PDB file of C-alpha atoms in Angstrom:
ATOM      1  CA  MET A1117       6.172 -13.986 -56.859  1.00 48.00           C
ATOM      2  CA  SER A1118       8.771 -11.269 -56.599  1.00 45.00           C
ATOM      3  CA  LEU A1119       7.397  -9.006 -59.296  1.00 43.00           C
ATOM      4  CA  CYS A1120       3.771  -9.630 -57.547  1.00 46.00           C
ATOM      5  CA  LEU A1121       5.729  -8.337 -53.886  1.00 43.00           C
ATOM      6  CA  PHE A1122       7.124  -5.312 -55.791  1.00 42.00           C
ATOM      7  CA  LEU A1123       3.688  -4.409 -57.120  1.00 40.00           C
ATOM      8  CA  VAL A1124       2.084  -4.873 -53.727  1.00 42.00           C
ATOM      9  CA  LEU A1125       4.384  -2.871 -51.730  1.00 41.00           C
ATOM     10  CA  ALA A1126       4.034   0.080 -54.239  1.00 44.00           C
ATOM     11  CA  LEU A1127       0.627   0.467 -53.506  1.00 44.00           C
ATOM     12  CA  THR A1128       0.912  -0.183 -49.643  1.00 45.00           C
ATOM     13  CA  THR A1129      -0.012   2.325 -47.269  1.00 43.00           C
ATOM     14  CA  TRP A1130       2.539   2.709 -44.299  1.00 41.00           C
ATOM     15  CA  PRO A1131       0.482   0.957 -41.904  1.00 42.00           C
ATOM     16  CA  ALA A1132      -0.161  -1.522 -43.911  1.00 42.00           C
ATOM     17  CA  TRP A1133       3.393  -1.802 -44.936  1.00 39.00           C
ATOM     18  CA  SER A1134       3.958  -2.621 -41.434  1.00 41.00           C
ATOM     19  CA  GLN A1135       1.295  -5.754 -41.113  1.00 41.00           C
ATOM     20  CA  LEU A1136       3.247  -6.792 -44.232  1.00 38.00           C
ATOM     21  CA  GLN A1137       6.812  -6.856 -42.806  1.00 41.00           C
ATOM     22  CA  HIS A1138       5.080  -8.828 -39.962  1.00 40.00           C
ATOM     23  CA  TYR A1139       3.724 -11.304 -42.268  1.00 36.00           C
ATOM     24  CA  VAL A1140       6.767 -11.561 -44.502  1.00 37.00           C
ATOM     25  CA  ALA A1141       8.935 -12.325 -41.702  1.00 37.00           C
ATOM     26  CA  GLN A1142       6.708 -14.823 -40.580  1.00 41.00           C
ATOM     27  CA  GLU A1143       6.929 -16.785 -43.763  1.00 41.00           C
ATOM     28  CA  GLY A1144      10.843 -17.410 -43.303  1.00 43.00           C
ATOM     29  CA  HIS A1145      11.783 -14.309 -45.619  1.00 43.00           C
ATOM     30  CA  PRO A1146      14.745 -11.938 -44.173  1.00 46.00           C
ATOM     31  CA  GLN A1147      13.018  -9.153 -42.533  1.00 44.00           C
ATOM     32  CA  PRO A1148      13.156  -6.045 -44.756  1.00 41.00           C
ATOM     33  CA  VAL A1149      14.732  -2.704 -43.308  1.00 45.00           C
ATOM     34  CA  SER A1150      12.133  -0.922 -41.812  1.00 43.00           C
ATOM     35  CA  THR A1151      11.199   2.909 -43.659  1.00 45.00           C
ATOM     36  CA  CYS A1152       9.806   5.060 -41.204  1.00 45.00           C
ATOM     37  CA  PRO A1153       8.553   8.466 -42.068  1.00 46.00           C
ATOM     38  CA  THR A1154       9.838  11.676 -41.951  1.00 51.00           C
ATOM     39  CA  GLY A1155      11.152  12.536 -38.190  1.00 48.00           C
ATOM     40  CA  GLY A1156      11.857   8.569 -37.477  1.00 49.00           C
ATOM     41  CA  CYS A1157       9.578   5.928 -36.170  1.00 46.00           C
ATOM     42  CA  PRO A1158       6.864   6.443 -33.539  1.00 44.00           C
ATOM     43  CA  ALA A1159       8.619   5.278 -29.959  1.00 42.00           C
ATOM     44  CA  PRO A1160       6.635   2.352 -28.553  1.00 40.00           C
ATOM     45  CA  LYS A1161       4.614   2.875 -25.744  1.00 36.00           C
ATOM     46  CA  MET A1162       5.432   1.740 -22.464  1.00 38.00           C
ATOM     47  CA  ILE A1163       2.632  -0.178 -20.748  1.00 36.00           C
ATOM     48  CA  SER A1164       2.688   0.436 -16.758  1.00 48.00           C
ATOM     49  CA  LYS A1165      -0.053  -1.434 -14.386  1.00 73.00           C
ATOM     50  CA  LEU A1166      -0.677   1.002 -11.572  1.00 88.00           C
ATOM     51  CA  LEU A1167      -1.860  -0.447  -8.085  1.00 95.00           C
ATOM     52  CA  ARG A1168      -4.028   1.352  -6.061  1.00 95.00           C
ATOM     53  CA  ALA A1169      -4.561  -0.554  -2.543  1.00 97.00           C
ATOM     54  CA  ILE A1170      -5.525  -0.428   1.197  1.00 97.00           C
ATOM     55  CA  ILE A1171      -3.890  -2.297   3.893  1.00 97.00           C
ATOM     56  CA  MET A1172      -5.584  -3.064   7.071  1.00 97.00           C
ATOM     57  CA  GLY A1173      -4.579  -4.834  10.384  1.00 95.00           C
ATOM     58  CA  PRO A1174      -5.031  -4.028  14.017  1.00 93.00           C
ATOM     59  CA  PRO A1175      -2.617  -2.492  16.345  1.00 89.00           C
ATOM     60  CA  GLY A1176       0.607  -4.906  16.302  1.00 89.00           C
ATOM     61  CA  SER A1177      -0.454  -6.985  13.673  1.00 92.00           C
ATOM     62  CA  GLY A1178       2.889  -5.703  11.765  1.00 91.00           C
ATOM     63  CA  LYS A1179       1.335  -3.795   9.536  1.00 93.00           C
ATOM     64  CA  GLY A1180       4.020  -1.386   9.202  1.00 90.00           C
ATOM     65  CA  THR A1181       6.883  -3.692   8.874  1.00 92.00           C
ATOM     66  CA  ILE A1182       5.221  -5.065   6.085  1.00 95.00           C
ATOM     67  CA  SER A1183       4.133  -1.967   4.323  1.00 95.00           C
ATOM     68  CA  GLY A1184       7.902  -1.273   4.340  1.00 94.00           C
ATOM     69  CA  ARG A1185       8.502  -4.365   2.499  1.00 96.00           C
ATOM     70  CA  ILE A1186       5.822  -3.922   0.003  1.00 96.00           C
ATOM     71  CA  VAL A1187       7.404  -0.119  -0.894  1.00 95.00           C
ATOM     72  CA  HIS A1188      10.819  -1.961  -0.598  1.00 95.00           C
ATOM     73  CA  ASP A1189       9.812  -4.751  -3.093  1.00 95.00           C
ATOM     74  CA  PHE A1190       7.118  -2.909  -5.244  1.00 94.00           C
ATOM     75  CA  GLY A1191       8.190   0.510  -5.349  1.00 92.00           C
ATOM     76  CA  MET A1192       5.016   1.831  -4.029  1.00 94.00           C
ATOM     77  CA  LYS A1193       3.803   4.898  -2.266  1.00 92.00           C
ATOM     78  CA  HIS A1194       3.319   4.266   1.515  1.00 92.00           C
ATOM     79  CA  LEU A1195       0.519   6.620   2.286  1.00 90.00           C
ATOM     80  CA  SER A1196      -0.204   6.983   5.839  1.00 88.00           C
ATOM     81  CA  SER A1197      -3.542   9.131   6.716  1.00 84.00           C
ATOM     82  CA  GLY A1198      -1.486  10.396   9.728  1.00 82.00           C
ATOM     83  CA  ASP A1199       0.731  11.869   7.523  1.00 83.00           C
ATOM     84  CA  LEU A1200      -1.803  12.929   5.153  1.00 81.00           C
ATOM     85  CA  LEU A1201      -3.793  14.663   7.258  1.00 82.00           C
ATOM     86  CA  ARG A1202      -0.132  16.842   8.367  1.00 85.00           C
ATOM     87  CA  ILE A1203       0.556  17.671   5.265  1.00 84.00           C
ATOM     88  CA  GLN A1204      -2.843  19.201   4.205  1.00 82.00           C
ATOM     89  CA  ILE A1205      -3.036  21.270   7.414  1.00 86.00           C
ATOM     90  CA  MET A1206       0.334  22.473   6.830  1.00 88.00           C
ATOM     91  CA  ASN A1207      -0.049  23.218   3.142  1.00 86.00           C
ATOM     92  CA  ARG A1208      -3.440  25.252   4.388  1.00 87.00           C
ATOM     93  CA  THR A1209      -5.454  23.659   1.943  1.00 84.00           C
ATOM     94  CA  ALA A1210      -9.428  24.476   2.585  1.00 84.00           C
ATOM     95  CA  ALA A1211      -9.948  21.015   3.860  1.00 82.00           C
ATOM     96  CA  GLY A1212      -7.037  21.127   5.803  1.00 84.00           C
ATOM     97  CA  VAL A1213      -8.052  24.134   7.568  1.00 88.00           C
ATOM     98  CA  GLU A1214     -11.057  22.825   8.020  1.00 87.00           C
ATOM     99  CA  ALA A1215      -9.921  19.777   9.905  1.00 85.00           C
ATOM    100  CA  GLN A1216      -7.791  22.163  11.970  1.00 88.00           C
ATOM    101  CA  LYS A1217     -10.473  23.545  13.551  1.00 88.00           C
ATOM    102  CA  PHE A1218     -12.186  20.162  14.807  1.00 85.00           C
ATOM    103  CA  ILE A1219      -8.262  18.905  15.881  1.00 84.00           C
ATOM    104  CA  ALA A1220      -7.640  21.908  18.046  1.00 85.00           C
ATOM    105  CA  GLN A1221     -11.466  21.831  19.717  1.00 82.00           C
ATOM    106  CA  GLY A1222     -10.257  18.124  20.616  1.00 79.00           C
ATOM    107  CA  ALA A1223     -12.800  16.633  18.343  1.00 80.00           C
ATOM    108  CA  LEU A1224     -12.940  14.129  15.659  1.00 78.00           C
ATOM    109  CA  VAL A1225     -12.508  15.596  12.083  1.00 84.00           C
ATOM    110  CA  PRO A1226     -16.027  14.859  10.252  1.00 85.00           C
ATOM    111  CA  ASP A1227     -16.064  11.642   7.343  1.00 86.00           C
ATOM    112  CA  GLU A1228     -16.345  14.162   4.756  1.00 86.00           C
ATOM    113  CA  VAL A1229     -13.360  16.439   5.783  1.00 85.00           C
ATOM    114  CA  MET A1230     -11.348  13.252   6.069  1.00 86.00           C
ATOM    115  CA  VAL A1231     -12.293  12.232   2.598  1.00 87.00           C
ATOM    116  CA  GLN A1232     -11.782  15.330   1.140  1.00 85.00           C
ATOM    117  CA  LEU A1233      -8.345  15.506   2.692  1.00 83.00           C
ATOM    118  CA  ILE A1234      -7.259  12.001   1.763  1.00 87.00           C
ATOM    119  CA  LEU A1235      -8.846  12.565  -2.023  1.00 88.00           C
ATOM    120  CA  ASN A1236      -6.667  15.907  -2.315  1.00 83.00           C
ATOM    121  CA  GLU A1237      -3.318  14.256  -1.995  1.00 83.00           C
ATOM    122  CA  LEU A1238      -4.563  10.626  -4.055  1.00 87.00           C
ATOM    123  CA  ARG A1239      -5.246  12.871  -7.186  1.00 84.00           C
ATOM    124  CA  GLU A1240      -1.963  14.228  -7.346  1.00 84.00           C
ATOM    125  CA  ILE A1241      -0.505  10.530  -7.797  1.00 87.00           C
ATOM    126  CA  THR A1242      -1.414   9.954 -11.371  1.00 83.00           C
ATOM    127  CA  ASN A1243       1.226   7.638 -12.443  1.00 86.00           C
ATOM    128  CA  HIS A1244       2.416   5.810  -9.283  1.00 89.00           C
ATOM    129  CA  SER A1245       1.141   3.001  -7.653  1.00 94.00           C
ATOM    130  CA  TRP A1246       0.546   3.685  -4.115  1.00 95.00           C
ATOM    131  CA  LEU A1247      -0.469   1.525  -0.730  1.00 96.00           C
ATOM    132  CA  LEU A1248      -3.132   3.478   1.847  1.00 95.00           C
ATOM    133  CA  ASP A1249      -2.768   3.204   5.259  1.00 94.00           C
ATOM    134  CA  GLY A1250      -5.254   4.037   8.429  1.00 90.00           C
ATOM    135  CA  PHE A1251      -7.888   4.703   5.820  1.00 92.00           C
ATOM    136  CA  PRO A1252     -10.974   4.473   5.459  1.00 94.00           C
ATOM    137  CA  ARG A1253     -11.738   3.996   8.801  1.00 90.00           C
ATOM    138  CA  THR A1254     -15.540   3.403   8.533  1.00 91.00           C
ATOM    139  CA  VAL A1255     -17.835   2.671   6.117  1.00 94.00           C
ATOM    140  CA  THR A1256     -19.561   6.087   4.886  1.00 92.00           C
ATOM    141  CA  GLN A1257     -15.655   6.982   4.107  1.00 92.00           C
ATOM    142  CA  ALA A1258     -15.443   3.804   2.144  1.00 95.00           C
ATOM    143  CA  GLU A1259     -18.012   4.781   0.200  1.00 94.00           C
ATOM    144  CA  ALA A1260     -17.180   8.059  -0.552  1.00 92.00           C
ATOM    145  CA  LEU A1261     -13.718   7.332  -1.238  1.00 92.00           C
ATOM    146  CA  SER A1262     -15.286   4.468  -3.521  1.00 92.00           C
ATOM    147  CA  ALA A1263     -17.355   6.761  -5.208  1.00 92.00           C
ATOM    148  CA  LYS A1264     -14.347   9.228  -6.245  1.00 89.00           C
ATOM    149  CA  LEU A1265     -11.699   6.499  -7.085  1.00 89.00           C
ATOM    150  CA  GLU A1266     -11.283   2.659  -7.825  1.00 91.00           C
ATOM    151  CA  ILE A1267      -9.623   0.780  -5.506  1.00 94.00           C
ATOM    152  CA  ASP A1268      -8.061  -2.532  -7.083  1.00 96.00           C
ATOM    153  CA  VAL A1269      -7.504  -4.350  -3.333  1.00 97.00           C
ATOM    154  CA  VAL A1270      -7.767  -4.386   0.249  1.00 97.00           C
ATOM    155  CA  MET A1271      -4.914  -6.586   1.777  1.00 98.00           C
ATOM    156  CA  ASN A1272      -6.184  -7.534   5.444  1.00 97.00           C
ATOM    157  CA  LEU A1273      -3.736  -8.319   8.006  1.00 96.00           C
ATOM    158  CA  ASP A1274      -5.997 -10.940   9.462  1.00 95.00           C
ATOM    159  CA  ILE A1275      -3.543 -12.022  12.907  1.00 95.00           C
ATOM    160  CA  PRO A1276      -4.953 -14.138  15.889  1.00 94.00           C
ATOM    161  CA  PHE A1277      -5.469 -11.350  18.947  1.00 93.00           C
ATOM    162  CA  GLU A1278      -3.795 -13.359  21.368  1.00 93.00           C
ATOM    163  CA  THR A1279      -0.749 -13.446  19.491  1.00 93.00           C
ATOM    164  CA  ILE A1280      -1.179  -9.402  19.261  1.00 92.00           C
ATOM    165  CA  LYS A1281      -1.765  -9.506  23.054  1.00 92.00           C
ATOM    166  CA  GLU A1282       1.264 -11.522  23.387  1.00 90.00           C
ATOM    167  CA  ARG A1283       3.680  -9.096  21.585  1.00 88.00           C
ATOM    168  CA  LEU A1284       2.279  -6.149  22.795  1.00 89.00           C
ATOM    169  CA  THR A1285       2.195  -7.217  26.733  1.00 91.00           C
ATOM    170  CA  ALA A1286       5.758  -8.162  26.844  1.00 92.00           C
ATOM    171  CA  ARG A1287       7.145  -4.798  25.812  1.00 91.00           C
ATOM    172  CA  TRP A1288       9.076  -3.191  28.490  1.00 94.00           C
ATOM    173  CA  ILE A1289      11.101   0.126  27.752  1.00 95.00           C
ATOM    174  CA  HIS A1290      13.640   2.235  30.169  1.00 95.00           C
ATOM    175  CA  PRO A1291      11.777   5.588  30.389  1.00 93.00           C
ATOM    176  CA  GLY A1292      15.092   7.580  30.108  1.00 93.00           C
ATOM    177  CA  SER A1293      16.667   6.382  27.151  1.00 94.00           C
ATOM    178  CA  GLY A1294      13.907   5.037  25.496  1.00 92.00           C
ATOM    179  CA  ARG A1295      15.426   1.781  25.155  1.00 94.00           C
ATOM    180  CA  VAL A1296      13.122  -1.067  24.383  1.00 93.00           C
ATOM    181  CA  TYR A1297      13.088  -4.905  25.524  1.00 94.00           C
ATOM    182  CA  ASN A1298      10.844  -7.505  24.607  1.00 89.00           C
ATOM    183  CA  LEU A1299      10.647 -10.558  27.121  1.00 91.00           C
ATOM    184  CA  ASP A1300       9.962 -13.180  24.693  1.00 85.00           C
ATOM    185  CA  TRP A1301      13.285 -12.239  22.211  1.00 83.00           C
ATOM    186  CA  ASN A1302      15.123  -9.390  23.656  1.00 90.00           C
ATOM    187  CA  PRO A1303      14.532  -9.659  27.654  1.00 94.00           C
ATOM    188  CA  PRO A1304      16.410  -7.605  29.674  1.00 95.00           C
ATOM    189  CA  GLN A1305      19.555  -9.904  31.215  1.00 95.00           C
ATOM    190  CA  VAL A1306      18.418  -8.650  34.910  1.00 96.00           C
ATOM    191  CA  PRO A1307      14.214  -9.009  34.958  1.00 94.00           C
ATOM    192  CA  GLY A1308      12.672  -5.601  35.118  1.00 94.00           C
ATOM    193  CA  LYS A1309      16.084  -3.595  34.938  1.00 96.00           C
ATOM    194  CA  ASP A1310      17.544  -1.688  32.682  1.00 96.00           C
ATOM    195  CA  ASP A1311      20.822  -3.594  31.022  1.00 96.00           C
ATOM    196  CA  VAL A1312      22.870  -0.187  31.008  1.00 96.00           C
ATOM    197  CA  THR A1313      22.020   2.003  33.840  1.00 96.00           C
ATOM    198  CA  GLY A1314      19.984  -0.921  36.226  1.00 96.00           C
ATOM    199  CA  GLU A1315      17.164   1.506  36.478  1.00 96.00           C
ATOM    200  CA  PRO A1316      13.680  -0.420  36.702  1.00 96.00           C
ATOM    201  CA  LEU A1317      11.924  -0.840  33.325  1.00 96.00           C
ATOM    202  CA  ILE A1318       8.470   0.292  32.782  1.00 95.00           C
ATOM    203  CA  GLN A1319       5.329  -0.839  30.941  1.00 93.00           C
ATOM    204  CA  ARG A1320       3.345   1.700  28.936  1.00 89.00           C
ATOM    205  CA  ASP A1321      -0.295   2.315  29.443  1.00 88.00           C
ATOM    206  CA  ASP A1322      -0.661   1.423  25.728  1.00 85.00           C
ATOM    207  CA  ASP A1323       1.133  -2.241  26.466  1.00 89.00           C
ATOM    208  CA  LYS A1324      -0.880  -3.224  29.771  1.00 90.00           C
ATOM    209  CA  PRO A1325      -2.994  -6.189  29.065  1.00 91.00           C
ATOM    210  CA  GLU A1326      -6.418  -4.251  29.639  1.00 92.00           C
ATOM    211  CA  THR A1327      -5.454  -1.452  27.559  1.00 91.00           C
ATOM    212  CA  VAL A1328      -4.173  -3.786  24.931  1.00 91.00           C
ATOM    213  CA  THR A1329      -7.355  -6.092  25.206  1.00 92.00           C
ATOM    214  CA  ALA A1330      -9.814  -2.733  24.832  1.00 92.00           C
ATOM    215  CA  ARG A1331      -7.849  -1.390  21.930  1.00 90.00           C
ATOM    216  CA  LEU A1332      -8.210  -4.669  20.208  1.00 93.00           C
ATOM    217  CA  ARG A1333     -12.068  -4.873  20.725  1.00 93.00           C
ATOM    218  CA  ASN A1334     -12.487  -1.409  19.499  1.00 91.00           C
ATOM    219  CA  TYR A1335     -10.576  -1.975  16.456  1.00 93.00           C
ATOM    220  CA  GLU A1336     -12.977  -4.886  15.646  1.00 93.00           C
ATOM    221  CA  ASN A1337     -16.194  -3.259  16.258  1.00 93.00           C
ATOM    222  CA  LEU A1338     -15.079  -0.520  13.749  1.00 90.00           C
ATOM    223  CA  THR A1339     -13.492  -2.493  10.999  1.00 94.00           C
ATOM    224  CA  LYS A1340     -16.020  -5.370  11.004  1.00 95.00           C
ATOM    225  CA  PRO A1341     -18.714  -3.485   8.838  1.00 96.00           C
ATOM    226  CA  LEU A1342     -15.552  -2.331   6.804  1.00 96.00           C
ATOM    227  CA  LEU A1343     -13.985  -5.648   5.917  1.00 97.00           C
ATOM    228  CA  GLN A1344     -17.655  -6.966   5.132  1.00 97.00           C
ATOM    229  CA  PHE A1345     -17.946  -3.654   2.821  1.00 97.00           C
ATOM    230  CA  TYR A1346     -14.872  -4.573   0.890  1.00 97.00           C
ATOM    231  CA  SER A1347     -15.757  -8.164   0.972  1.00 97.00           C
ATOM    232  CA  THR A1348     -19.174  -7.884  -0.734  1.00 97.00           C
ATOM    233  CA  ALA A1349     -17.430  -5.451  -3.265  1.00 96.00           C
ATOM    234  CA  GLY A1350     -14.782  -8.077  -3.967  1.00 96.00           C
ATOM    235  CA  LYS A1351     -11.970  -6.357  -3.249  1.00 97.00           C
ATOM    236  CA  LEU A1352     -11.043  -7.982   0.332  1.00 97.00           C
ATOM    237  CA  VAL A1353      -7.989 -10.422   0.515  1.00 97.00           C
ATOM    238  CA  SER A1354      -7.131 -11.819   3.643  1.00 97.00           C
ATOM    239  CA  PHE A1355      -3.933 -13.180   4.581  1.00 97.00           C
ATOM    240  CA  HIS A1356      -3.616 -14.980   7.942  1.00 95.00           C
ATOM    241  CA  GLY A1357      -0.975 -16.179  10.140  1.00 94.00           C
ATOM    242  CA  THR A1358       1.244 -15.298  13.449  1.00 93.00           C
ATOM    243  CA  GLU A1359       4.810 -14.187  12.133  1.00 91.00           C
ATOM    244  CA  THR A1360       5.329 -11.462   9.799  1.00 92.00           C
ATOM    245  CA  ASN A1361       8.239 -13.138   8.158  1.00 92.00           C
ATOM    246  CA  VAL A1362       5.240 -15.955   7.303  1.00 94.00           C
ATOM    247  CA  ILE A1363       2.778 -13.444   6.203  1.00 96.00           C
ATOM    248  CA  TYR A1364       4.903 -11.526   4.290  1.00 96.00           C
ATOM    249  CA  PRO A1365       5.476 -13.898   1.342  1.00 96.00           C
ATOM    250  CA  LYS A1366       1.983 -14.600   0.840  1.00 96.00           C
ATOM    251  CA  VAL A1367       1.332 -10.840   0.460  1.00 97.00           C
ATOM    252  CA  LYS A1368       3.939 -10.650  -1.951  1.00 96.00           C
ATOM    253  CA  ASP A1369       3.360 -13.734  -4.053  1.00 96.00           C
ATOM    254  CA  PHE A1370      -0.368 -12.108  -4.035  1.00 96.00           C
ATOM    255  CA  LEU A1371       0.949  -8.651  -5.403  1.00 96.00           C
ATOM    256  CA  VAL A1372       3.227 -10.263  -8.177  1.00 94.00           C
ATOM    257  CA  THR A1373       0.401 -11.061  -9.805  1.00 93.00           C
ATOM    258  CA  LYS A1374      -1.100  -7.504  -9.967  1.00 93.00           C
ATOM    259  CA  ILE A1375       2.074  -5.312 -10.177  1.00 91.00           C
ATOM    260  CA  PRO A1376       5.800  -6.034 -11.414  1.00 89.00           C
ATOM    261  CA  ALA A1377       8.357  -6.219  -8.779  1.00 87.00           C
ATOM    262  CA  VAL A1378      11.056  -3.533  -8.501  1.00 81.00           C
ATOM    263  CA  ALA A1379      13.347  -6.065  -9.548  1.00 60.00           C
ATOM    264  CA  ASP A1380      11.369  -6.136 -12.618  1.00 50.00           C
ATOM    265  CA  HIS A1381      12.189  -2.862 -13.617  1.00 46.00           C
ATOM    266  CA  SER A1382      15.199  -1.364 -15.220  1.00 41.00           C
ATOM    267  CA  GLN A1383      14.112   1.652 -13.135  1.00 42.00           C
ATOM    268  CA  SER A1384      11.171   2.615 -10.688  1.00 40.00           C
ATOM    269  CA  VAL A1385       8.366   5.042 -12.245  1.00 42.00           C
ATOM    270  CA  LYS A1386       8.848   8.368 -10.243  1.00 43.00           C
ATOM    271  CA  GLN A1387       5.724  10.821  -9.522  1.00 41.00           C
TER     272      GLN A1387
END
């Protein structure tokens, strides 16, 4: 047996020798000392799963809080469409300059310009998972984005509108200091008065019941076709609930099936 093995080893090429080492170890023999080519053995390749995700949710859904927790737990880059727009304008890219023209006129930035703005930024992120927030807003934008980039998953926060209305309409502020009160969980000591100055509290126009209702209806009308688009594409995953602390564990349990949590890495991947 020893003579036969010696002859096999003498005639075996380097790749086959590695396979033979594995075979001998499996047969219960001591693992032989590896003989590497000049310059040392090649370093093993690290496999890293990158995730390209979109998060959607109506105003007041807790999307910002959940996005922050995703970034903390999974090390993903949170990309706000508004922030990306400002960066492109500041850097005076071709798309940024074009967008600025429409903004200066008080007009909406056309779909094709917004798509190019977003793509300019996303293409720079080649080795990091990201979470896109606030884009796309229309099916046309979604189609254009999908034609250029493969989206892995679209996470939709499905919160009852009545719950959101209760959250937003319960918010009051002190205009002088910006102190925020919530009538449900952080009410003022004296109804309608600031705790520090005793001055009257006000409700922002955006938080008034009629305004909140109009915003939610507008969101529903805009996003219903978009959700259907991603559902048909097999990308949509919806999370239902009324409390962020209940919904996020569901989001986290889903994401761990797609990407390792930060705790599982020795260090987070940097761009």
